[in-house]
Amino acid sequence: MKFQLFLTKHTNQITLVTGILIVLGMLSKYLLQFTLGYQVILAVASIIAVIPIAVRAWSALRNKVFSIELLVSIAVIGAFIIGEFNESAIVTFLFLFGSYLESKTLQKTRTAIKGFTDMSPTTATLVTDDGTEEVDVDDVDEGDVVLVKTGSQVPVDGIVVEGNGYLNEASITGEARQINKQLKDSVYSGTMVENGYLKIKATQVGDDTTFAKIIELVEEAQDTKSKAEKFIDRFAQYYTPAVLVLAVLVFAFSRDFRLAITVLVLGCPGALVIGAPVSNVAGIGNGAKRGILIKGGEVVDTFAKVDTLVFDKTGTLTEGNTAVTTMHTYTNNADNQLALAAAIEGVSDHPLGQAIVSYADQQSVGVAPVLDDTGTVKGQGICAQVGKQEVVIGNQKMLTAHNIKLNPTQLKDLNDLQAGGQSTVIMAVDGQVKLIFGIADTIRPGVKDSLAALKAQGIKKLVMLTGDNELTAQAVANELNLDEVHANLLPEEKVEYVKKLKAAGNTVAFIGDGINDSPSIANADIGIAMGSGTDVAIDTSDVVLMQSSFPTLVHAHGLTKKTVSNTRENIFIAIATVAFLLIGLIFGYIYMASGMFVHEASILVVIFNAMRLINFQTKFDKQQPTKTIQAATA
């Protein structure tokens, strides 16, 4: 074992020595005309080079695996038997040099993981009774408070208990922009405080943090095999022994030992074995760099075949936060009336009321009036006394209860808002309607364009399933040009609809928030969570979009299709190379050394082809601002 580790550690030096000996051997033959010296030098070069190859072959054989190294080792022994020391030296050198180049280029396909690992926080400033103390991040426990200053990394997942600052969350979401964090806001390990300071109470530490889970997830994903990889693994188990048998048959019928040995060299399936995994590693790494976590090669394969996308509405297609979209005014002092409405709704925690309060804050309407008295009417709204004015604010039932009527203009405005799927709140002062609010859950930015891009990429059907009312759901569906919409659904009814789509022969991806929609996510062919790293999102889904943005969904779908296409290209290159070598051998144009050169070249070709995925962008991506972890860490 120690010897094997020694050889692995010094393989590059062995390759260099072999190359130098080959050059010296050639100089000895062609400049000094010293044939014996030439043969001795190349024999020594062959022996030095074949040792690490033979050790790896023996290690594989002990595990009942017929490896490429076994074919090369047998070929070198055969070359020694027939006295072709130049062939054996060149073959072993090319094999070692090819392995070196292969390992170097493969490292580039894992740059996303290395980038993540390099960004892992290692220390934390722990707040103690005596002040602060610098500790290892593994020594922080749940409930501890840590201090994070400008330019430092957040070492834990937690809640802000003091301070104010702007965080760059690119390590979590892939989006390089600053987000303001204040008291009671959640923060994630691995993010960077760009400005300000925060004291954070740890809720998750060590391997339980979102950042650690992301690293673990992507590393596991890169090791999870696709169907193509699994097939090639099974194929390779029989292919290598088959090549050995073929070489024996060639010798048995031709009595040409050199030809049999050459068959062994040409039969090395290197490009075929490496072609599929390197594509998946590069594709998954591309996604990780952009905050898209794809759980393995099999997910890549299935997602590429998806033809039906099913969406939850609230928190997925929409922001998940109610907001005032329209305000009709029937007064000359709209700002004062809005301030009055906000003051009254400020005593309530109803989502519609909070939307009005937020809207008034955005409009900067000034000082709120003093309320003398308020009373809530369940299912209707709020009554208030403001000085001598009697104010009611709520729904139509509230107006009816107070004998307040809408004039034709107001009634039309109200009907138009409701027909558009918006919730409505009406405010009347002393029996006269002053304001009508249209409140809705706003659609996420860029959703409509993203859905169109998904259609262009091959998605055939877009379906929305929601528990909201029919009018609201239909309004969203109409705006986004969805193919189907089904409203008033319970979670179990969404699951049944997903199963129905699958039974009809569709390959279905369900996109939800990863919490309420977990059953549907789990039952779809591909479950996609729109979420900033929630535990349920990571655990339940096949794909997690850390940015919760639809442009990343477009990229994820396009990336999986391109990765599958790239894998097929690599398999074609590998098979074409073997065919080329066999034809060249039959017609006498390919020999042992030249065959090994072509073989190693084909491995590099499939690696370089896969590396194109590292910087892959869809057409839609090129129209969007560049927001990646690379930008954040540049």
mmCIF file of C-alpha atoms in Angstrom, residues 204-352:
data_model
loop_
_atom_site.group_PDB
_atom_site.id
_atom_site.type_symbol
_atom_site.label_atom_id
_atom_site.label_comp_id
_atom_site.label_asym_id
_atom_site.label_seq_id
_atom_site.Cartn_x
_atom_site.Cartn_y
_atom_site.Cartn_z
ATOM 1 C CA GLN A 204 -27.469 25.807 12.752
ATOM 2 C CA VAL A 205 -23.722 25.165 12.945
ATOM 3 C CA GLY A 206 -21.060 22.993 11.331
ATOM 4 C CA ASP A 207 -22.326 20.381 8.889
ATOM 5 C CA ASP A 208 -25.936 21.396 9.563
ATOM 6 C CA THR A 209 -25.572 24.839 7.969
ATOM 7 C CA THR A 210 -27.085 25.544 4.585
ATOM 8 C CA PHE A 211 -23.653 26.232 3.088
ATOM 9 C CA ALA A 212 -22.248 22.894 4.296
ATOM 10 C CA LYS A 213 -25.291 21.073 2.950
ATOM 11 C CA ILE A 214 -24.850 22.733 -0.449
ATOM 12 C CA ILE A 215 -21.229 21.590 -0.651
ATOM 13 C CA GLU A 216 -22.172 18.051 0.392
ATOM 14 C CA LEU A 217 -25.087 17.964 -2.031
ATOM 15 C CA VAL A 218 -23.069 19.048 -5.056
ATOM 16 C CA GLU A 219 -20.191 16.698 -4.223
ATOM 17 C CA GLU A 220 -22.638 13.794 -3.938
ATOM 18 C CA ALA A 221 -24.349 14.875 -7.143
ATOM 19 C CA GLN A 222 -21.097 14.797 -9.095
ATOM 20 C CA ASP A 223 -20.512 11.233 -7.923
ATOM 21 C CA THR A 224 -24.055 10.065 -8.736
ATOM 22 C CA LYS A 225 -24.044 8.252 -12.062
ATOM 23 C CA SER A 226 -26.372 8.855 -14.995
ATOM 24 C CA LYS A 227 -27.975 6.021 -16.950
ATOM 25 C CA ALA A 228 -25.304 6.428 -19.631
ATOM 26 C CA GLU A 229 -22.538 6.100 -17.034
ATOM 27 C CA LYS A 230 -24.130 3.023 -15.477
ATOM 28 C CA PHE A 231 -24.425 1.412 -18.914
ATOM 29 C CA ILE A 232 -20.798 2.178 -19.744
ATOM 30 C CA ASP A 233 -19.667 0.777 -16.389
ATOM 31 C CA ARG A 234 -21.470 -2.487 -17.141
ATOM 32 C CA PHE A 235 -20.138 -2.431 -20.700
ATOM 33 C CA ALA A 236 -16.551 -1.919 -19.494
ATOM 34 C CA GLN A 237 -16.780 -4.965 -17.225
ATOM 35 C CA TYR A 238 -17.153 -7.147 -20.307
ATOM 36 C CA TYR A 239 -15.303 -5.013 -22.837
ATOM 37 C CA THR A 240 -11.798 -5.328 -21.384
ATOM 38 C CA PRO A 241 -11.917 -9.155 -21.088
ATOM 39 C CA ALA A 242 -13.363 -9.229 -24.607
ATOM 40 C CA VAL A 243 -10.342 -7.288 -25.898
ATOM 41 C CA LEU A 244 -8.033 -9.791 -24.215
ATOM 42 C CA VAL A 245 -9.899 -12.678 -25.847
ATOM 43 C CA LEU A 246 -9.812 -10.864 -29.201
ATOM 44 C CA ALA A 247 -6.032 -10.398 -28.932
ATOM 45 C CA VAL A 248 -5.625 -14.125 -28.206
ATOM 46 C CA LEU A 249 -7.820 -15.024 -31.204
ATOM 47 C CA VAL A 250 -5.880 -12.648 -33.450
ATOM 48 C CA PHE A 251 -2.643 -14.366 -32.469
ATOM 49 C CA ALA A 252 -4.196 -17.839 -32.792
ATOM 50 C CA PHE A 253 -5.313 -17.205 -36.367
ATOM 51 C CA SER A 254 -2.560 -14.905 -37.628
ATOM 52 C CA ARG A 255 0.429 -16.097 -35.577
ATOM 53 C CA ASP A 256 1.381 -12.408 -35.539
ATOM 54 C CA PHE A 257 2.326 -11.593 -31.947
ATOM 55 C CA ARG A 258 2.986 -7.916 -32.763
ATOM 56 C CA LEU A 259 -0.514 -7.596 -34.218
ATOM 57 C CA ALA A 260 -2.070 -9.202 -31.137
ATOM 58 C CA ILE A 261 -0.230 -6.817 -28.820
ATOM 59 C CA THR A 262 -1.286 -3.854 -30.964
ATOM 60 C CA VAL A 263 -4.933 -4.958 -30.628
ATOM 61 C CA LEU A 264 -4.529 -4.748 -26.854
ATOM 62 C CA VAL A 265 -3.280 -1.164 -27.069
ATOM 63 C CA LEU A 266 -5.909 -0.037 -29.554
ATOM 64 C CA GLY A 267 -8.661 -1.694 -27.557
ATOM 65 C CA CYS A 268 -8.197 0.555 -24.503
ATOM 66 C CA PRO A 269 -11.668 2.094 -23.900
ATOM 67 C CA GLY A 270 -10.403 5.216 -22.135
ATOM 68 C CA ALA A 271 -12.437 7.837 -23.972
ATOM 69 C CA LEU A 272 -15.585 5.736 -23.663
ATOM 70 C CA VAL A 273 -15.163 5.234 -19.908
ATOM 71 C CA ILE A 274 -14.466 8.882 -19.122
ATOM 72 C CA GLY A 275 -16.775 10.568 -21.660
ATOM 73 C CA ALA A 276 -20.059 10.409 -19.709
ATOM 74 C CA PRO A 277 -18.873 11.212 -16.157
ATOM 75 C CA VAL A 278 -16.785 14.190 -17.222
ATOM 76 C CA SER A 279 -19.831 15.709 -18.962
ATOM 77 C CA ASN A 280 -21.972 15.284 -15.866
ATOM 78 C CA VAL A 281 -19.300 16.701 -13.575
ATOM 79 C CA ALA A 282 -18.905 19.768 -15.776
ATOM 80 C CA GLY A 283 -22.674 20.251 -16.176
ATOM 81 C CA ILE A 284 -23.443 19.917 -12.458
ATOM 82 C CA GLY A 285 -20.527 22.238 -11.672
ATOM 83 C CA ASN A 286 -21.920 24.848 -14.070
ATOM 84 C CA GLY A 287 -25.256 24.716 -12.262
ATOM 85 C CA ALA A 288 -23.672 24.931 -8.802
ATOM 86 C CA LYS A 289 -21.784 28.055 -9.846
ATOM 87 C CA ARG A 290 -25.141 29.700 -10.575
ATOM 88 C CA GLY A 291 -26.964 28.544 -7.467
ATOM 89 C CA ILE A 292 -28.637 25.577 -9.203
ATOM 90 C CA LEU A 293 -28.239 22.344 -7.259
ATOM 91 C CA ILE A 294 -28.853 19.283 -9.452
ATOM 92 C CA LYS A 295 -28.805 16.001 -7.540
ATOM 93 C CA GLY A 296 -26.803 13.789 -9.848
ATOM 94 C CA GLY A 297 -26.481 12.421 -13.353
ATOM 95 C CA GLU A 298 -29.782 10.558 -13.313
ATOM 96 C CA VAL A 299 -31.613 13.815 -12.513
ATOM 97 C CA VAL A 300 -29.793 15.436 -15.445
ATOM 98 C CA ASP A 301 -31.048 12.687 -17.770
ATOM 99 C CA THR A 302 -34.664 12.879 -16.575
ATOM 100 C CA PHE A 303 -34.877 16.683 -16.466
ATOM 101 C CA ALA A 304 -33.647 16.838 -20.063
ATOM 102 C CA LYS A 305 -36.688 14.730 -21.071
ATOM 103 C CA VAL A 306 -39.286 16.832 -19.196
ATOM 104 C CA ASP A 307 -42.103 18.034 -21.454
ATOM 105 C CA THR A 308 -44.599 19.283 -18.828
ATOM 106 C CA LEU A 309 -43.902 21.870 -16.152
ATOM 107 C CA VAL A 310 -46.382 22.154 -13.280
ATOM 108 C CA PHE A 311 -46.229 25.207 -11.017
ATOM 109 C CA ASP A 312 -47.568 26.188 -7.656
ATOM 110 C CA LYS A 313 -48.755 29.814 -7.706
ATOM 111 C CA THR A 314 -48.108 31.535 -4.394
ATOM 112 C CA GLY A 315 -44.393 31.843 -3.706
ATOM 113 C CA THR A 316 -43.498 30.249 -7.041
ATOM 114 C CA LEU A 317 -45.034 32.130 -9.961
ATOM 115 C CA THR A 318 -45.765 35.008 -7.580
ATOM 116 C CA GLU A 319 -43.685 36.711 -4.911
ATOM 117 C CA GLY A 320 -45.781 35.239 -2.095
ATOM 118 C CA ASN A 321 -46.342 38.702 -0.614
ATOM 119 C CA THR A 322 -49.590 40.635 -1.051
ATOM 120 C CA ALA A 323 -49.198 44.174 -2.337
ATOM 121 C CA VAL A 324 -51.446 47.039 -3.442
ATOM 122 C CA THR A 325 -51.476 47.056 -7.220
ATOM 123 C CA THR A 326 -54.266 49.615 -7.766
ATOM 124 C CA MET A 327 -55.799 52.444 -5.720
ATOM 125 C CA HIS A 328 -58.906 54.229 -6.998
ATOM 126 C CA THR A 329 -59.509 57.573 -5.290
ATOM 127 C CA TYR A 330 -62.770 59.533 -5.083
ATOM 128 C CA THR A 331 -61.496 62.554 -3.189
ATOM 129 C CA ASN A 332 -59.254 65.583 -3.674
ATOM 130 C CA ASN A 333 -56.980 64.725 -0.736
ATOM 131 C CA ALA A 334 -55.913 61.190 -1.637
ATOM 132 C CA ASP A 335 -52.688 61.297 0.465
ATOM 133 C CA ASN A 336 -54.573 62.201 3.624
ATOM 134 C CA GLN A 337 -57.127 59.473 2.987
ATOM 135 C CA LEU A 338 -54.350 56.921 2.360
ATOM 136 C CA ALA A 339 -52.657 57.934 5.629
ATOM 137 C CA LEU A 340 -56.008 57.447 7.389
ATOM 138 C CA ALA A 341 -56.460 53.986 5.842
ATOM 139 C CA ALA A 342 -52.935 52.975 6.856
ATOM 140 C CA ALA A 343 -53.441 54.187 10.417
ATOM 141 C CA ILE A 344 -56.591 52.095 10.806
ATOM 142 C CA GLU A 345 -55.153 48.981 9.146
ATOM 143 C CA GLY A 346 -52.058 49.353 11.330
ATOM 144 C CA VAL A 347 -54.017 47.947 14.267
ATOM 145 C CA SER A 348 -54.661 44.716 12.315
ATOM 146 C CA ASP A 349 -52.320 41.895 11.285
ATOM 147 C CA HIS A 350 -54.492 40.869 8.309
ATOM 148 C CA PRO A 351 -52.369 40.432 5.127
ATOM 149 C CA LEU A 352 -54.584 42.795 3.127
#
